[in-house]
Every structure is written in structure tokens, then in C-alpha cells.
Tab-separated table of C-alpha atoms in Angstrom:
chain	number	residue	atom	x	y	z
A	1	UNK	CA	13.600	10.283	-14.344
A	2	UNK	CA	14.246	6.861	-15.617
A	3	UNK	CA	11.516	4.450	-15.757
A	4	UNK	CA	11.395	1.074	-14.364
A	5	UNK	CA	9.460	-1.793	-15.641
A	6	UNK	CA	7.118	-4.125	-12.794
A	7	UNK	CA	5.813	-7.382	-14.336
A	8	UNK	CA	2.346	-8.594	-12.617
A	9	UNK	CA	3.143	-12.009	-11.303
A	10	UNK	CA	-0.486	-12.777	-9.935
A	11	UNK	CA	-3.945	-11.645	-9.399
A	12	UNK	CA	-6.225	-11.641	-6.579
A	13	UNK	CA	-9.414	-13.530	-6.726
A	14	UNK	CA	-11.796	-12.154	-3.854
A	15	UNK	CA	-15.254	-11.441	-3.084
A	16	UNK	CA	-15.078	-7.772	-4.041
A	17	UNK	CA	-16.200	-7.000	-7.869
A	18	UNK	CA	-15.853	-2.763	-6.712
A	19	UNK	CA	-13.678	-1.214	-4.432
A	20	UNK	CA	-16.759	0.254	-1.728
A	21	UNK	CA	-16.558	-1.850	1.466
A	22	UNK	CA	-13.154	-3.289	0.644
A	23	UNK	CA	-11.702	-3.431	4.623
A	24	UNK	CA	-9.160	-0.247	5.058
A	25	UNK	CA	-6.728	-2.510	5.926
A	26	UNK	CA	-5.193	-5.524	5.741
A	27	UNK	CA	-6.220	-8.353	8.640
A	28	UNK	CA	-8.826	-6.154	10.169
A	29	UNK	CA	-11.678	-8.900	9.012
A	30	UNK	CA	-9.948	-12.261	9.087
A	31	UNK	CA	-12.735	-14.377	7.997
A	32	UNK	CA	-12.048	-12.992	4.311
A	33	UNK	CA	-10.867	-15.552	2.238
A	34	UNK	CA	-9.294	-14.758	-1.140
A	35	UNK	CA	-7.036	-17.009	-3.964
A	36	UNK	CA	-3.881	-15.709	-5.354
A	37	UNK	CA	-3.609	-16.772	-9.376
A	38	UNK	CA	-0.327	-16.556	-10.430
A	39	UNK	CA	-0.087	-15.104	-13.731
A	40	UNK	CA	1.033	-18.336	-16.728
A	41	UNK	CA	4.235	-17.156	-17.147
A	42	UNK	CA	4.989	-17.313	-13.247
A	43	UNK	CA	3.240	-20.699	-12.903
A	44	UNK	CA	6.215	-22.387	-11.592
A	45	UNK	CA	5.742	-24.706	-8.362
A	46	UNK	CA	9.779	-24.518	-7.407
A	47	UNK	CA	9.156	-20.414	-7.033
A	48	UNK	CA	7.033	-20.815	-3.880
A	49	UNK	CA	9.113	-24.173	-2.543
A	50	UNK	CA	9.510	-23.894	1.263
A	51	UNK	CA	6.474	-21.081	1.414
A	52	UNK	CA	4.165	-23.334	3.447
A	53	UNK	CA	6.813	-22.910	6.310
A	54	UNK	CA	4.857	-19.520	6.583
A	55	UNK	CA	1.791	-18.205	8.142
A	56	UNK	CA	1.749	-14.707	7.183
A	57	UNK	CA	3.082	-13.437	3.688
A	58	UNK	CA	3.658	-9.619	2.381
A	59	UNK	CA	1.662	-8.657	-0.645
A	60	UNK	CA	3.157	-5.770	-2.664
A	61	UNK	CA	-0.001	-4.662	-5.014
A	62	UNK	CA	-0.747	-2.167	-7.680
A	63	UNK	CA	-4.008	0.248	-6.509
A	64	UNK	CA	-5.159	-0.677	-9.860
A	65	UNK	CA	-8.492	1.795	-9.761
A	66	UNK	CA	-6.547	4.438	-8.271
A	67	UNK	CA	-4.015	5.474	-10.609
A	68	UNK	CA	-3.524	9.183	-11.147
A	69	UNK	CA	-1.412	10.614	-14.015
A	70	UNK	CA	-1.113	13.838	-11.035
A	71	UNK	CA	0.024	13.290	-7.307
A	72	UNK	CA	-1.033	15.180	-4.174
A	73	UNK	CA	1.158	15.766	-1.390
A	74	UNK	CA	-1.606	15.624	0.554
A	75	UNK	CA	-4.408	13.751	0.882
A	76	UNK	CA	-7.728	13.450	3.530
A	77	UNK	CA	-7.067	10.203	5.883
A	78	UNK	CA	-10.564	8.710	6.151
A	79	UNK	CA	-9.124	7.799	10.047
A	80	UNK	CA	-9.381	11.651	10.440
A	81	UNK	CA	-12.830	12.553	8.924
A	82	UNK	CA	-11.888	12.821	5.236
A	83	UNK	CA	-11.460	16.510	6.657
A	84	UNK	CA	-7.891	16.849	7.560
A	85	UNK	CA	-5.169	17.063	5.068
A	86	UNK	CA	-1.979	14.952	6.204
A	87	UNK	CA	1.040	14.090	4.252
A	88	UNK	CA	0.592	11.200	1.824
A	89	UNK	CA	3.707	9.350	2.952
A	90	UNK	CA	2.418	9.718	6.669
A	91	UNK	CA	-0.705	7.446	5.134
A	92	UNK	CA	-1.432	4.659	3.111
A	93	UNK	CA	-4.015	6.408	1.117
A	94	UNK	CA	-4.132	4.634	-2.245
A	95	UNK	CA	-3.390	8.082	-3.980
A	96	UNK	CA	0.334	7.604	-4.242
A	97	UNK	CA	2.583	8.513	-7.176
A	98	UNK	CA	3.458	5.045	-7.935
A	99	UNK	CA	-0.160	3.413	-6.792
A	100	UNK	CA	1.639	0.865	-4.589
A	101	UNK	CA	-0.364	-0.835	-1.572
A	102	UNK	CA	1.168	-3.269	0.909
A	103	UNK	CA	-0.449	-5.809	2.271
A	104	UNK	CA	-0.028	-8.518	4.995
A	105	UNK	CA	-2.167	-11.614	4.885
A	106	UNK	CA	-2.507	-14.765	6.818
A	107	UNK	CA	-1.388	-18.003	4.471
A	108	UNK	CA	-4.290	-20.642	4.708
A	109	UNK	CA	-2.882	-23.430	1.642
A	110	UNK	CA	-1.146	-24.192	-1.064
A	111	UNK	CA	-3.146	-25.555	-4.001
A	112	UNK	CA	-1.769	-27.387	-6.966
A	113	UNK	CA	-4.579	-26.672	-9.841
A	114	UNK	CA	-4.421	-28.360	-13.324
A	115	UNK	CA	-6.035	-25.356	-15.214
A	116	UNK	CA	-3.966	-22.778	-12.693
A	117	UNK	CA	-1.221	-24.142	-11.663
A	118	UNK	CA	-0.130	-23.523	-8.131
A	119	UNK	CA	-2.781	-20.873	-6.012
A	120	UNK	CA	-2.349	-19.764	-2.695
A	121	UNK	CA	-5.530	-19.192	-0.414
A	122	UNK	CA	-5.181	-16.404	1.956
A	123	UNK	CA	-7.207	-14.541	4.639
A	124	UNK	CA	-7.508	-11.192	5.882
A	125	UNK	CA	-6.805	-9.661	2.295
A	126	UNK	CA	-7.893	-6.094	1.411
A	127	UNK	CA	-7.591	-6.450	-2.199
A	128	UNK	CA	-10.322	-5.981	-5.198
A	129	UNK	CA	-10.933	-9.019	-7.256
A	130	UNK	CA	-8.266	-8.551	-10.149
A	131	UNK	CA	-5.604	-6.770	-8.311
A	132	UNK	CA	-2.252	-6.986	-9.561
A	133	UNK	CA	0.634	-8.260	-7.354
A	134	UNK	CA	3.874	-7.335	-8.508
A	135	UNK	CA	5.985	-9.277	-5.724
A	136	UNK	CA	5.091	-11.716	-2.559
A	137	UNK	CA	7.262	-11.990	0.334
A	138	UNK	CA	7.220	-14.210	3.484
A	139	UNK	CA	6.199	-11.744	6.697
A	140	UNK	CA	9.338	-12.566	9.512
A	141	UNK	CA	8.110	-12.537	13.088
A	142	UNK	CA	11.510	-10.926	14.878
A	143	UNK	CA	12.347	-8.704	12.088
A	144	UNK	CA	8.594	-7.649	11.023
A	145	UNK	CA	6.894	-7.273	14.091
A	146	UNK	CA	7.408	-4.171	16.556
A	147	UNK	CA	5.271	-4.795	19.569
A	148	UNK	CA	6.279	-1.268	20.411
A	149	UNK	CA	5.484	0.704	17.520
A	150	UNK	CA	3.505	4.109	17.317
A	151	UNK	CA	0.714	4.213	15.241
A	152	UNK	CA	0.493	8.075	14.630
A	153	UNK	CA	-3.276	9.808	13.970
A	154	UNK	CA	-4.384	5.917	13.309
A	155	UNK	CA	-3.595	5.400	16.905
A	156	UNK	CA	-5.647	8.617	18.098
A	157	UNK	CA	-8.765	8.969	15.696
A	158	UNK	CA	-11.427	6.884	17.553
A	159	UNK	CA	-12.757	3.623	17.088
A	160	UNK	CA	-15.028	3.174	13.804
A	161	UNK	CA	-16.699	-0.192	14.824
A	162	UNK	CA	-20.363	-0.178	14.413
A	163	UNK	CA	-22.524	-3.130	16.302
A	164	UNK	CA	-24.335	-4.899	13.150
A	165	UNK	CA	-27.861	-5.934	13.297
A	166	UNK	CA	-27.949	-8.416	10.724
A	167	UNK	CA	-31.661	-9.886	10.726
A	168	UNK	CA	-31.460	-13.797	10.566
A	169	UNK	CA	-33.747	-14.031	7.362
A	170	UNK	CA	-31.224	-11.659	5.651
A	171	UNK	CA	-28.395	-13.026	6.676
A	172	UNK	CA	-29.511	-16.378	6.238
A	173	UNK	CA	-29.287	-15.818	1.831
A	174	UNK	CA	-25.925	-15.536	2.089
A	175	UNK	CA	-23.679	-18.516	1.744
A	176	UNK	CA	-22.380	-20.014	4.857
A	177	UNK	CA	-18.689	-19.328	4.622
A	178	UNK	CA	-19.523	-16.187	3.887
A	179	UNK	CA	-21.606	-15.153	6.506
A	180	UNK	CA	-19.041	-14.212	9.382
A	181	UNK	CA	-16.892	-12.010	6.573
A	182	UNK	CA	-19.673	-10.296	5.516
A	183	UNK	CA	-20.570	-9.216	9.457
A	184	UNK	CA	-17.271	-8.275	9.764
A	185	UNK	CA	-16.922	-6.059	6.414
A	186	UNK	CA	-19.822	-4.132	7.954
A	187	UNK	CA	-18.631	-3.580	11.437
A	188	UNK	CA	-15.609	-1.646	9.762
A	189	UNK	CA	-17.932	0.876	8.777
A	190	UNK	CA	-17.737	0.671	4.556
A	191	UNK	CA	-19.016	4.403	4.053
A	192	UNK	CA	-16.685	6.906	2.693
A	193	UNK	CA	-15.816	9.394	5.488
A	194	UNK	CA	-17.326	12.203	3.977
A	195	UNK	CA	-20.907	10.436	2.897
A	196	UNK	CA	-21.921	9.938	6.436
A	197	UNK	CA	-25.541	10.524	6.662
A	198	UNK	CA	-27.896	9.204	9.002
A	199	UNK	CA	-30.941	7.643	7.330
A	200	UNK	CA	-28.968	7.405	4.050
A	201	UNK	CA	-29.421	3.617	2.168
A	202	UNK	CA	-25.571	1.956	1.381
A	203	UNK	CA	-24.990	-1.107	-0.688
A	204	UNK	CA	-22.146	-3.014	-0.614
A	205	UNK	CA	-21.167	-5.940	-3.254
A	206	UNK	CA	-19.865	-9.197	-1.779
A	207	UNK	CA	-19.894	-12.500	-2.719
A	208	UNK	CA	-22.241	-11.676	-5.448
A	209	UNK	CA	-24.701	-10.385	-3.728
A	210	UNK	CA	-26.103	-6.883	-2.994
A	211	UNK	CA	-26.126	-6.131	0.728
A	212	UNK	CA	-28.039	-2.522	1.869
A	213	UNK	CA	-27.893	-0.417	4.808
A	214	UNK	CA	-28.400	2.371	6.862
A	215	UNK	CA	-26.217	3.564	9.794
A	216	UNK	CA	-28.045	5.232	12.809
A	217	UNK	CA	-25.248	7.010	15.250
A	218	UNK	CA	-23.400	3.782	16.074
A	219	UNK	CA	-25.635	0.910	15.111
A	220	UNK	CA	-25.330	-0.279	11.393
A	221	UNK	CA	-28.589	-2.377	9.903
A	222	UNK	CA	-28.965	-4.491	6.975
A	223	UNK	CA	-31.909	-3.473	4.726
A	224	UNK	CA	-31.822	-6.039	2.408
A	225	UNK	CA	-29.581	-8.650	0.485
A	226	UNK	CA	-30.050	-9.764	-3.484
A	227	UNK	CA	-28.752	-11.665	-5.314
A	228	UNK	CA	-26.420	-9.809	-8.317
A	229	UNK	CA	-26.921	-11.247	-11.857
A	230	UNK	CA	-23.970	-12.882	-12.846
A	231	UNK	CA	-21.581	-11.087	-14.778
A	232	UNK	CA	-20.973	-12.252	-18.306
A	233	UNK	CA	-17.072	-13.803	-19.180
């Protein structure tokens, strides 16, 4: 099989330093807000002319902690448990032979930078901090969206929202901006399918800062939030 080379045009910047409580998908907590840093080579403002015109864009990504030198067939949808096997082209697990994710976020500016050059700000993105983005493409309203569609098992599996009890002195160390995302990372339910244990203390890293919890049936409750130590350049 002949290979084919994929240059990294940009990176995401975003609150996530690990992959636990990154949002399944794409859009599902809105509040996120995340840069895209294009790469030096691709630091050219005439390559995203006319991209303002846009309010949604198409992210095609690398799952750049995921990367297997063996591929499954199948693979356990956390939608379904993390019990049942499905296909792995009927999911978007990020165990894929060629470690591609797809991702559609909501344009919020275009920022000319002196030390990086043109950034775009974007919300609603499910992406590690560091991801690289191998292509970006402007999401088309009556070609892209299918009021109509079927949304297979994803459709059928139950809803995994949690009601957050977020006590005010907790959520009161966290940044303002950050606040709403945060609430929102948790209602999504972070914790792997299969490590679902009542009682059981989570963390989650956002925004530099730890945030712990425990999940009681349907009813998720922050522990405690610290401050990480910042990481070292």
C-alpha cells in the first residue's frame, strides 16, 4: 500500500492538557473556547481570505494520543456501555487505522497576532491542547446539514446528562469565562463507560485547574477544585 504524506498546518490551543473529560463530541458544550495556531510555514493571511464569511468550519484532526500501530474492526462505543462491540466505521471511536477525527466548530474571530500570525478562535471544539489539524474547511448549510438524518445506536442509547451541583465557593476559583464550560464539560458525564462507580472520586483537568467528583445515580458533585502548578516550557 502506498503511503501518503499529511503536513500539520495548525495546532489547537484549548483548555485540555489530557484527553479525560474532553466532550465526546464536537458542539455538545458550546461555551468551550479554543485558538487555532497555524503552524509558521502556513502563516499566510491570503489562505484564510473570505473565511470570516463563515460561522461554522470543519476541522480534520489527527487523534494524536490514540495512534495504534494495530487496528480493530471493532471497537466498544462508550454511547453503548463500553460493552457492545460495533463496527469501527459505524463510530467515531478515535481507534481508527489512520487516527483521523472530524470536527465541526462554531467560528468566533479572526486574529492577526505579531508573534503568531493569523489565529482563529473557535467554540464548541473537542480537541486536546496540541492537536494536529491537517486541513480546515468552511461547514455549508444546504449541502452539510441533513435535518433528516438517522443517528444509528447514538440516536437510541439514552441520554448521559447528569444535573451538576457545583457548590458556589468551588465554582467561584475558577475563572469567569470559564465557569459555564466547565458546568457543561461535567454534565456530559467525563467518566469512561466502563469506570462507572458510585462513590468513586474523578478529576478532571481544565483550565489549569484540578476539578474532583463523584457521581451518585444521576446527580454529578464537585468535590473540590485546585489549582495545577504550572507546567514548565
Amino acid at each position: 500500500m502506498a503511503d501518503v504524506t499529511i503536513q500539520i498546518i495548525a495546532r489547537m490551543r484549548s483548555d485540555f492538557p489530557t484527553k479525560f473529560g474532553i466532550p465526546r463530541q464536537s458542539g455538545l458544550v458550546d461555551a468551550l473556547r479554543s485558538t487555532i495556531v497555524f503552524e509558521p510555514e502556513y502563516r499566510n493571511a491570503d489562505a484564510l481570505r473570505g473565511i470570516e464569511d463563515f460561522s461554522h468550519l470543519w476541522i480534520v484532526w489527527q487523534f494524536s494520543q490514540a495512534v495504534r500501530e494495530q487496528w480493530s474492526p471493532t471497537v466498544r462505543p462508550p454511547r453503548l456501555g463500553g460493552n457492545t462491540r460495533m463496527g469501527v466505521f459505524a463510530t467515531r471511536s478515535p481507534f481508527r487505522p489512520n487516527s483521523l477525527g472530524l470536527s465541526c466548530v462554531r467560528l468566533l474571530g479572526v486574529e492577526h497576532t505579531e508573534q503568531m500570525g493569523t489565529v482563529l478562535h473557535v467554540g464548541g471544539a473537542d480537541l486536546m491542547d496540541g492537536t494536529p489539524i491537517f486541513d480546515i474547511k468552511p461547514y455549508i448549510p444546504y449541502s452539510d446539514s441533513h435535518p433528516d438524518a438517522i443517528g444509528g445506536f447514538a440516536d437510541t442509547a439514552g441520554d448521559y446528562l447528569l444535573t451538576v451541583t457545583f457548590p458556589r465557593s468551588l465554582l467561584e476559583r475558577l475563572p469567569e469565562d470559564k465557569r459555564e464550560a466547565a458546568i457543561g464539560i461535567l454534565s456530559h458525564d467525563p467518566r469512561p463507560a466502563y469506570q462507572r462507580k458510585p462513590g468513586r472520586v474523578y478529576g478532571v483537568n481544565f483550565a489549569g485547574f484540578d476539578i474532583r467528583f463523584t457521581v451518585d445515580d444521576k446527580v454529578l458533585t464537585v468535590q473540590s477544585v485546585e489549582k495545577l502548578p504550572r507546567s514548565q516550557p
